[in-house]
Coordinates of C-alpha atoms and ligand atoms in Angstrom, one line a residue:
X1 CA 58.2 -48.0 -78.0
X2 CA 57.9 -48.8 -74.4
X3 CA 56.5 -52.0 -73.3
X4 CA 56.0 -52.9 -69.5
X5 CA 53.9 -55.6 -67.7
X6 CA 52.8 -55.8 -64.4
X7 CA 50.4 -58.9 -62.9
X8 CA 47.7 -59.1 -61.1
X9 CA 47.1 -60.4 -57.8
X10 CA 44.7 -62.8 -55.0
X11 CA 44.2 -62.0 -51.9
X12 CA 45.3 -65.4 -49.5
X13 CA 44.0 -63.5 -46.5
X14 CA 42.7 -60.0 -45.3
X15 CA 40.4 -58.0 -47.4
X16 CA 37.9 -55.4 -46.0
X17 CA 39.7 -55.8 -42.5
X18 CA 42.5 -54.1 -44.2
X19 CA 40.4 -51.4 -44.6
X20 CA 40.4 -51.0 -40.9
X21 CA 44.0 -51.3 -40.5
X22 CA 44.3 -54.6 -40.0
X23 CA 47.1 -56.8 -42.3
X24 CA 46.4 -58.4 -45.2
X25 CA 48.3 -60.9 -47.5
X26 CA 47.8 -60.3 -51.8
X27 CA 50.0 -62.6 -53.7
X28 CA 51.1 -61.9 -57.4
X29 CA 50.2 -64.0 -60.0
X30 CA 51.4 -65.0 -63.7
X31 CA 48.4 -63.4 -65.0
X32 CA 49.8 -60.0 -66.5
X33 CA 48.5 -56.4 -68.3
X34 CA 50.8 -55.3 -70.4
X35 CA 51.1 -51.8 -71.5
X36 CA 53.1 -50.6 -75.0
X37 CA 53.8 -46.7 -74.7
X38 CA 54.8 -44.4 -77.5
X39 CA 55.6 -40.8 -77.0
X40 CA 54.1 -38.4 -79.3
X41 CA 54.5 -35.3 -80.9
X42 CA 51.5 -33.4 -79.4
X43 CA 49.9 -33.6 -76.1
X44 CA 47.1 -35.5 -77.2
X45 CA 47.1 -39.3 -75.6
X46 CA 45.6 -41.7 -77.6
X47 CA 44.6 -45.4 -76.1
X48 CA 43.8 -48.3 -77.5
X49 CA 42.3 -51.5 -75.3
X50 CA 41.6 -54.8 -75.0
X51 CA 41.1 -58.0 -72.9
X52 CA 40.8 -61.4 -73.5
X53 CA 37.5 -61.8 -74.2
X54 CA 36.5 -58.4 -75.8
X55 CA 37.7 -56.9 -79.6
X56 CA 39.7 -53.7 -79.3
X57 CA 38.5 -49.9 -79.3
X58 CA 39.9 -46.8 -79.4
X59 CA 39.8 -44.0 -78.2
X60 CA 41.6 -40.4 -78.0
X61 CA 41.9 -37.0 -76.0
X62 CA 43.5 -33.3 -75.5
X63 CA 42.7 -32.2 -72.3
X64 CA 41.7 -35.2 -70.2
X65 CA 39.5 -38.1 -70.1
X66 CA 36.3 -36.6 -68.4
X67 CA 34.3 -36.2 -71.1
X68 CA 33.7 -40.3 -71.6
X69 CA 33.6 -41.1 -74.9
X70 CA 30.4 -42.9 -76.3
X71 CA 31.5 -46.2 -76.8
X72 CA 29.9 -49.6 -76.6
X73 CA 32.0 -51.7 -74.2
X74 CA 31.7 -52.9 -70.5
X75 CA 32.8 -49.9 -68.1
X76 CA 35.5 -51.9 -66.3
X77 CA 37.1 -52.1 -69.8
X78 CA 36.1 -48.3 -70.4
X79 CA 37.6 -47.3 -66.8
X80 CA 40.7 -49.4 -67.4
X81 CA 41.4 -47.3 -71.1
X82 CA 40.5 -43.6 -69.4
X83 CA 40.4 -43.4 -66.0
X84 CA 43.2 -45.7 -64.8
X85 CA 45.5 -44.7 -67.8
X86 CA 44.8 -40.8 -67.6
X87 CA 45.1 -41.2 -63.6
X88 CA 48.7 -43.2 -64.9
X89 CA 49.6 -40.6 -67.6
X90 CA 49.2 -37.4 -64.7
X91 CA 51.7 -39.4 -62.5
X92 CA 54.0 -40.2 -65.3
X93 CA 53.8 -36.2 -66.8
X94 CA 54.6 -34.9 -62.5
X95 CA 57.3 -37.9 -62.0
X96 CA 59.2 -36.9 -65.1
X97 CA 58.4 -33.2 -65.4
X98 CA 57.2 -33.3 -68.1
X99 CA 53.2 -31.8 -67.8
X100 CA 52.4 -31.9 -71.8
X101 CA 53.8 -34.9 -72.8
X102 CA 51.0 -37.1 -75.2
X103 CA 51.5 -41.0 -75.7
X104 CA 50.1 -43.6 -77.7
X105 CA 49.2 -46.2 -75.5
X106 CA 48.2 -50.0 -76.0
X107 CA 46.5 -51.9 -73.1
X108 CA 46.3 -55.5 -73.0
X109 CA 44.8 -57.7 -70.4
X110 CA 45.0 -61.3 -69.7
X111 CA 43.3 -60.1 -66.2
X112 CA 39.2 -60.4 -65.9
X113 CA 38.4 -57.0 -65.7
X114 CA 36.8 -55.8 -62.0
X115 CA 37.1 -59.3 -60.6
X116 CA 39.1 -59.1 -57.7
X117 CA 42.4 -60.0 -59.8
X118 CA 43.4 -56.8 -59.7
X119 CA 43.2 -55.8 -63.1
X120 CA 43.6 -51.6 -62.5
X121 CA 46.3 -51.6 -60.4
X122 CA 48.1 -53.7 -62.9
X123 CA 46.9 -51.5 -65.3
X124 CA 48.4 -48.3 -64.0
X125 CA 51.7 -49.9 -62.4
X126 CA 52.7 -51.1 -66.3
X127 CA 51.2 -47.5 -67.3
X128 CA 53.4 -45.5 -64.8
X129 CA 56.5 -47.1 -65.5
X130 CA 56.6 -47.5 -69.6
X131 CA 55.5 -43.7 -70.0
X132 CA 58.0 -43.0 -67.6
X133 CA 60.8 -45.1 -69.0
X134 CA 59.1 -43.9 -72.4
X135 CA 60.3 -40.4 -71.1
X136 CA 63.9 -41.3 -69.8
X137 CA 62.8 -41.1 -66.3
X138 CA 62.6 -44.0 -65.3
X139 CA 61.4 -44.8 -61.3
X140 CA 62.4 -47.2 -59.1
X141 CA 59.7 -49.4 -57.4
X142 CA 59.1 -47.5 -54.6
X143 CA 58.3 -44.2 -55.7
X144 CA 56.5 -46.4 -58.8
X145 CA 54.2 -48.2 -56.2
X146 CA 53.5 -45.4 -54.4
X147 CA 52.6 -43.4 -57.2
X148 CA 50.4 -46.2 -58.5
X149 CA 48.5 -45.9 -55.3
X150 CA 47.8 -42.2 -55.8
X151 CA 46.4 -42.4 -59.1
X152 CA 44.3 -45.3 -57.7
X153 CA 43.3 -43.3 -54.9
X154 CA 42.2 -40.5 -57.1
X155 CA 40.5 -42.9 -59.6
X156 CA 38.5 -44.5 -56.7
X157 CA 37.6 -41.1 -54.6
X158 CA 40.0 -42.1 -51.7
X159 CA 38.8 -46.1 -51.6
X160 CA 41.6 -47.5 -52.2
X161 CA 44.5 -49.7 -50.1
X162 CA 47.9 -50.3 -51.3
X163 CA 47.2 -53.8 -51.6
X164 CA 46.6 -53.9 -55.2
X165 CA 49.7 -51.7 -56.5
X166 CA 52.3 -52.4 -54.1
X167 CA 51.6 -56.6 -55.1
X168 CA 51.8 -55.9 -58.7
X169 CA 54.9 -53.7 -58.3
X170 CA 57.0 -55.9 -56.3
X171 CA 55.5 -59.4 -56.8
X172 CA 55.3 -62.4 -55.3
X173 CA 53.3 -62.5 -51.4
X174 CA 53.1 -59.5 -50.0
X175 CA 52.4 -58.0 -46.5
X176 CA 50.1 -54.7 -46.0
X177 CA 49.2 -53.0 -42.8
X178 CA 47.8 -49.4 -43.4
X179 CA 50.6 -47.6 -45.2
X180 CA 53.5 -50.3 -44.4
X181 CA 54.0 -52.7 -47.0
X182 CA 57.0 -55.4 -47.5
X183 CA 57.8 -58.2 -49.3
X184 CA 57.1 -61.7 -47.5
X185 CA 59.3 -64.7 -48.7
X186 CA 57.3 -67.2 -49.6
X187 CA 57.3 -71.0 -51.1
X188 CA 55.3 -71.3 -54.5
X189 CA 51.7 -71.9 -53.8
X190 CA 49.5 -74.2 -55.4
X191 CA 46.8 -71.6 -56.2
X192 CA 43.7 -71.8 -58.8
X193 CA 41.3 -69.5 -59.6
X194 CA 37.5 -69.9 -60.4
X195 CA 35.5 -66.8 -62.5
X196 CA 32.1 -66.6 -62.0
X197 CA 32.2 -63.9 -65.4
X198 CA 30.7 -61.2 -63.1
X199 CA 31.9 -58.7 -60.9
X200 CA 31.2 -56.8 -57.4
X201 CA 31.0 -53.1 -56.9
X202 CA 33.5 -52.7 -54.3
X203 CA 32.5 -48.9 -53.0
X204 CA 28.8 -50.6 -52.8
X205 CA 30.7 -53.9 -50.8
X206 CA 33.2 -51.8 -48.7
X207 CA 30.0 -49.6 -48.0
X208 CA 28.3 -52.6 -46.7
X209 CA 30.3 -53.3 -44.1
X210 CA 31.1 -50.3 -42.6
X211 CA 27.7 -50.1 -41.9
X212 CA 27.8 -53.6 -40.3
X213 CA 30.7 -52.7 -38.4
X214 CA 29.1 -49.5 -37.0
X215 CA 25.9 -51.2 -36.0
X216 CA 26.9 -54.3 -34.7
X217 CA 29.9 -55.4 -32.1
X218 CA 30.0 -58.7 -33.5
X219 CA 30.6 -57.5 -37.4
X220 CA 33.5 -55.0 -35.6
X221 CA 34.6 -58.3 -33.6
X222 CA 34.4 -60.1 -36.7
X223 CA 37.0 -57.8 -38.6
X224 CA 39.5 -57.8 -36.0
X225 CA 39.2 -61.9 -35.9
X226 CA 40.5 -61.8 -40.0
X227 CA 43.0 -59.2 -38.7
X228 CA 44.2 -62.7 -36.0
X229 CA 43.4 -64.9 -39.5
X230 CA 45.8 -62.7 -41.2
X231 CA 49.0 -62.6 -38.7
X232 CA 48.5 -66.5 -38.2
X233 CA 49.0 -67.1 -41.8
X234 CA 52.2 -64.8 -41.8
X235 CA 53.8 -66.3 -39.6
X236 CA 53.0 -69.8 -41.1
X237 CA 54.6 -68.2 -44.6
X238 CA 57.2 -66.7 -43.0
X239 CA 58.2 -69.8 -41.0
X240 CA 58.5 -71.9 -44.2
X241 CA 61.5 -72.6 -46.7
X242 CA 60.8 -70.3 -49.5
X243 CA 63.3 -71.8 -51.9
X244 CA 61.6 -75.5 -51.1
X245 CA 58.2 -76.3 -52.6
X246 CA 55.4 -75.7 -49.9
X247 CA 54.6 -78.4 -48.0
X248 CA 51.3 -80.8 -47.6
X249 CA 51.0 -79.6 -44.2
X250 CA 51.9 -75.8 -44.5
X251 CA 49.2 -76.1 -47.4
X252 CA 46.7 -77.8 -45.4
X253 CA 47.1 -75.3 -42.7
X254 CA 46.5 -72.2 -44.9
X255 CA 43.7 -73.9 -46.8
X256 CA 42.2 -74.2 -43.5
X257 CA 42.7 -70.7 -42.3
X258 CA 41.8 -69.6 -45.9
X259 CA 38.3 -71.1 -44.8
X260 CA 37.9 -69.6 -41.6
X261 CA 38.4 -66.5 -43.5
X262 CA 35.5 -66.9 -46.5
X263 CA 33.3 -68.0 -43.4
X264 CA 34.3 -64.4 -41.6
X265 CA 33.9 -62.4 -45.0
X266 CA 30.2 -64.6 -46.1
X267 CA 29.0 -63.1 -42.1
X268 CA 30.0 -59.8 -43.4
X269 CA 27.6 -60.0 -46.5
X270 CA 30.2 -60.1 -49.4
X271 CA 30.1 -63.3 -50.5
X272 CA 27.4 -64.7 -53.1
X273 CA 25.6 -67.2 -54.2
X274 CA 27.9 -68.0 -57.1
X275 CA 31.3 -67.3 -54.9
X276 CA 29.7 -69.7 -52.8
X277 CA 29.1 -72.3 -54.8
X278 CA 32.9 -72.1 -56.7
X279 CA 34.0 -72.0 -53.4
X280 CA 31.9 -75.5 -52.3
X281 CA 32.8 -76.9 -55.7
X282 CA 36.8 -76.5 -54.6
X283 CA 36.8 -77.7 -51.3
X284 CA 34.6 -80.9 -52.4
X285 CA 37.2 -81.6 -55.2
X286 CA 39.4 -81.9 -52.4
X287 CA 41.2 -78.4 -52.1
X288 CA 43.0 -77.9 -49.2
X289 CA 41.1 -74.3 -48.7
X290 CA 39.1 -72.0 -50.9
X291 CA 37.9 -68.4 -50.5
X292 CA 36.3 -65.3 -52.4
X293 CA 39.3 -63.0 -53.5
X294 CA 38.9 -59.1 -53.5
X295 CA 35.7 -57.3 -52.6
X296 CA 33.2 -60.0 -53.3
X297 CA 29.8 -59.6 -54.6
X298 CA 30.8 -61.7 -57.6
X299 CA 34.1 -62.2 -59.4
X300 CA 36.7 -65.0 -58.5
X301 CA 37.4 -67.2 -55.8
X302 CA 40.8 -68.6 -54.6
X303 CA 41.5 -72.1 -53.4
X304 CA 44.7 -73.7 -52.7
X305 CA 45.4 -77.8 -54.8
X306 CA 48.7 -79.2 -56.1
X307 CA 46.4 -81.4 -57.9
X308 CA 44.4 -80.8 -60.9
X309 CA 41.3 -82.0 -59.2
X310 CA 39.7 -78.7 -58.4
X311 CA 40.4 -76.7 -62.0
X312 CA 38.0 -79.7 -63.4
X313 CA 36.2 -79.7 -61.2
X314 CA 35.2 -75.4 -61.1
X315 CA 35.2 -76.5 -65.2
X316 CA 32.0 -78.2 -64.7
X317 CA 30.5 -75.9 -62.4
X318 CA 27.9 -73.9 -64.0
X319 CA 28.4 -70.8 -62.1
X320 CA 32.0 -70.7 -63.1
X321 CA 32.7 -69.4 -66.5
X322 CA 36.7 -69.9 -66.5
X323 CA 39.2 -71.7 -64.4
X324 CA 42.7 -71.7 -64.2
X325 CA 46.0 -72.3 -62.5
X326 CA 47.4 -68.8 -61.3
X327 CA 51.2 -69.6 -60.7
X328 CA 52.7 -67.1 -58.0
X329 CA 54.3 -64.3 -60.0
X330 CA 57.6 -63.7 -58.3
X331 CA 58.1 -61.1 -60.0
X332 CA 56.3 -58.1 -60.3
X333 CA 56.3 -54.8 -62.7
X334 CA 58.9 -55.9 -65.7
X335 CA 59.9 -54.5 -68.7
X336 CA 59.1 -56.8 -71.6
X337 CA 60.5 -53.9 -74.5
X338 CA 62.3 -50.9 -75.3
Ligands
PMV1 O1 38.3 -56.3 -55.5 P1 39.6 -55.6 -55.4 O2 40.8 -56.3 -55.9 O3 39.5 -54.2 -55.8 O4 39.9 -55.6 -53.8 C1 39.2 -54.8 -52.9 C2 39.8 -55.1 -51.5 C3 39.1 -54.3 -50.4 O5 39.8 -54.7 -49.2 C4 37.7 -54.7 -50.2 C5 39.2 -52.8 -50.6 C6 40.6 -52.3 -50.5 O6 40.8 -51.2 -51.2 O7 41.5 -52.8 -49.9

């Protein structure tokens, strides 16, 4: 029995420009999937899922996960237990040579599901590497990320960044530009999270703007002013101590550019009204900056508050179902058990 976990991730700055080529900044966080992996005698693969807020279910195949089972559970959970995990069992079977190899396989989230936490890539980063291990091939985190991105890229018909997988792979803040990733050094941040329970459709959202983008100069100009968001919040990171906590006015600074950047993202159409209002909700509890994290649409926000002020406060908000402290995970994919 193999068991690996990878976390899930915010974005501080850069999503949908980075669809355009322009940088962007995920940051791990101490919110993990973990993935037990058990190699079996046949070729069949056999997986069994569940999240925090959902029982588990079952559910088994020969040939491949196409034919969808008929079972009664959101999609996002349904995607995460076939699609991501068969997408994660091809890379694992071509990594390790190994084309009819069949696992028993146990997913289990403490990531919303389709939020903009990340909750796939997480998914198939912990999946890759325990059926892998599971084999005795392991990979190293390289070749893991970047085959994390392929069977995200085949999940999500070529709609897909490197954001996601390369974050949960290496952990901690992380620096994307088209296919050039790295590792940023950063302090610890003082991030919380705010749920609103639903979640976007990010082909629909990353649809959106292109369309914007085509039509209008301003939504292109727009874009490429996240992209200047994005490399003015680098360099802030990269000019801090990262072994010292962060401090009040590097905080202050981001929280202000984090800001400019839900303003940018709301004039490209992604925001809603509940994102919105989480996001109004931090800032008046006196966060230093809060944005929508991922596609949009619905799902989380991000704001930045060493204090405990704006977790109550995003509590009491009626459009936000859960709140929490999301400490940066400095480490990424781990194995937990062998
Ligand atoms: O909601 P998420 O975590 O899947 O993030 C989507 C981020 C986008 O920039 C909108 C798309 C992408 O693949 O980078």
């Amino acid at each position: 029995m193999t068991v690996v976990s990878a976390p899930g991730k915010v974005y501080l700055f850069g999503e949908h420009a980075v669809v355009y080529g322009e940088p962007a900044v995920p940051c791990a966080i101490e919110r993990r999937a973990t993935v037990t992996v058990e190699p079996r005698a046949d070729s069949h693969v056999r997986v069994e899922a569940q999240d925090l807020t959902l029982d588990g279910f079952a559910v088994e195949y020969a040939d491949s996960a196409d034919d969808r089972p008929d079972v009664d559970v959101p999609k996002p959970l349904l995607d995460a237990a076939t699609g991501y995990v068969d997408a994660a069992v091809e890379q694992a079977r071509e990594a390790a040579d190994a084309p009819d190899a069949g696992f028993d396989i146990e997913v289990d989230s403490e990531i919303p599901l389709g939020a903009g936490l990340g909750s796939s890539a997480a998914v198939v980063v912990a999946g890759i590497d325990a059926a892998t291990r599971a084999l005795g091939e392991p990979l190293d985190r390289r070749e893991l990320a970047d085959r994390a991105y392929q069977a995200e890229y085949d999940v999500q018909d070529g709609q897909a960044s490197r954001a996601d997988t390369f974050c949960s792979t290496m952990g901690g803040a992380v620096r994307v530009e088209g296919d050039d990733c790295s590792r940023l050094a950063t302090p610890a941040l003082p991030f919380v999270v705010g749920f609103d329970g639903g979640a976007g459709d990010t082909g629909q959202l990353v649809a959106g703007v292109r369309s914007l983008r085509d039509r209008y100069e301003v939504a292109a100009d727009t874009i490429e002013s996240i992209g200047d968001i994005v490399r003015k919040g680098e360099s802030l990171l990269t000019g801090a101590d990262p072994g010292g906590g962060p401090s009040a006015e590097l905080i202050g600074e981001l929280g202000e550019l984090m800001n400019l950047n839900h303003g940018l993202l709301s004039a490209l159409g992604v925001s809603s009204r509940s994102l919105d209002t989480m996001v109004w909700a931090a800032r008046e509890a006196g966060a230093d900056g809060a944005k929508l994290t991922g596609a949009g649409g619905g799902g989380c926000i991000v704001a930045l508050d060493a204090t405990d002020e704006t977790e109550t406060s995003l509590q009491y908000t009626t459009d936000c179902e859960q709140a929490f402290r999301a400490e940066l995970a400095t480490e990424g994919v781990r194995l937990e058990d062998e």
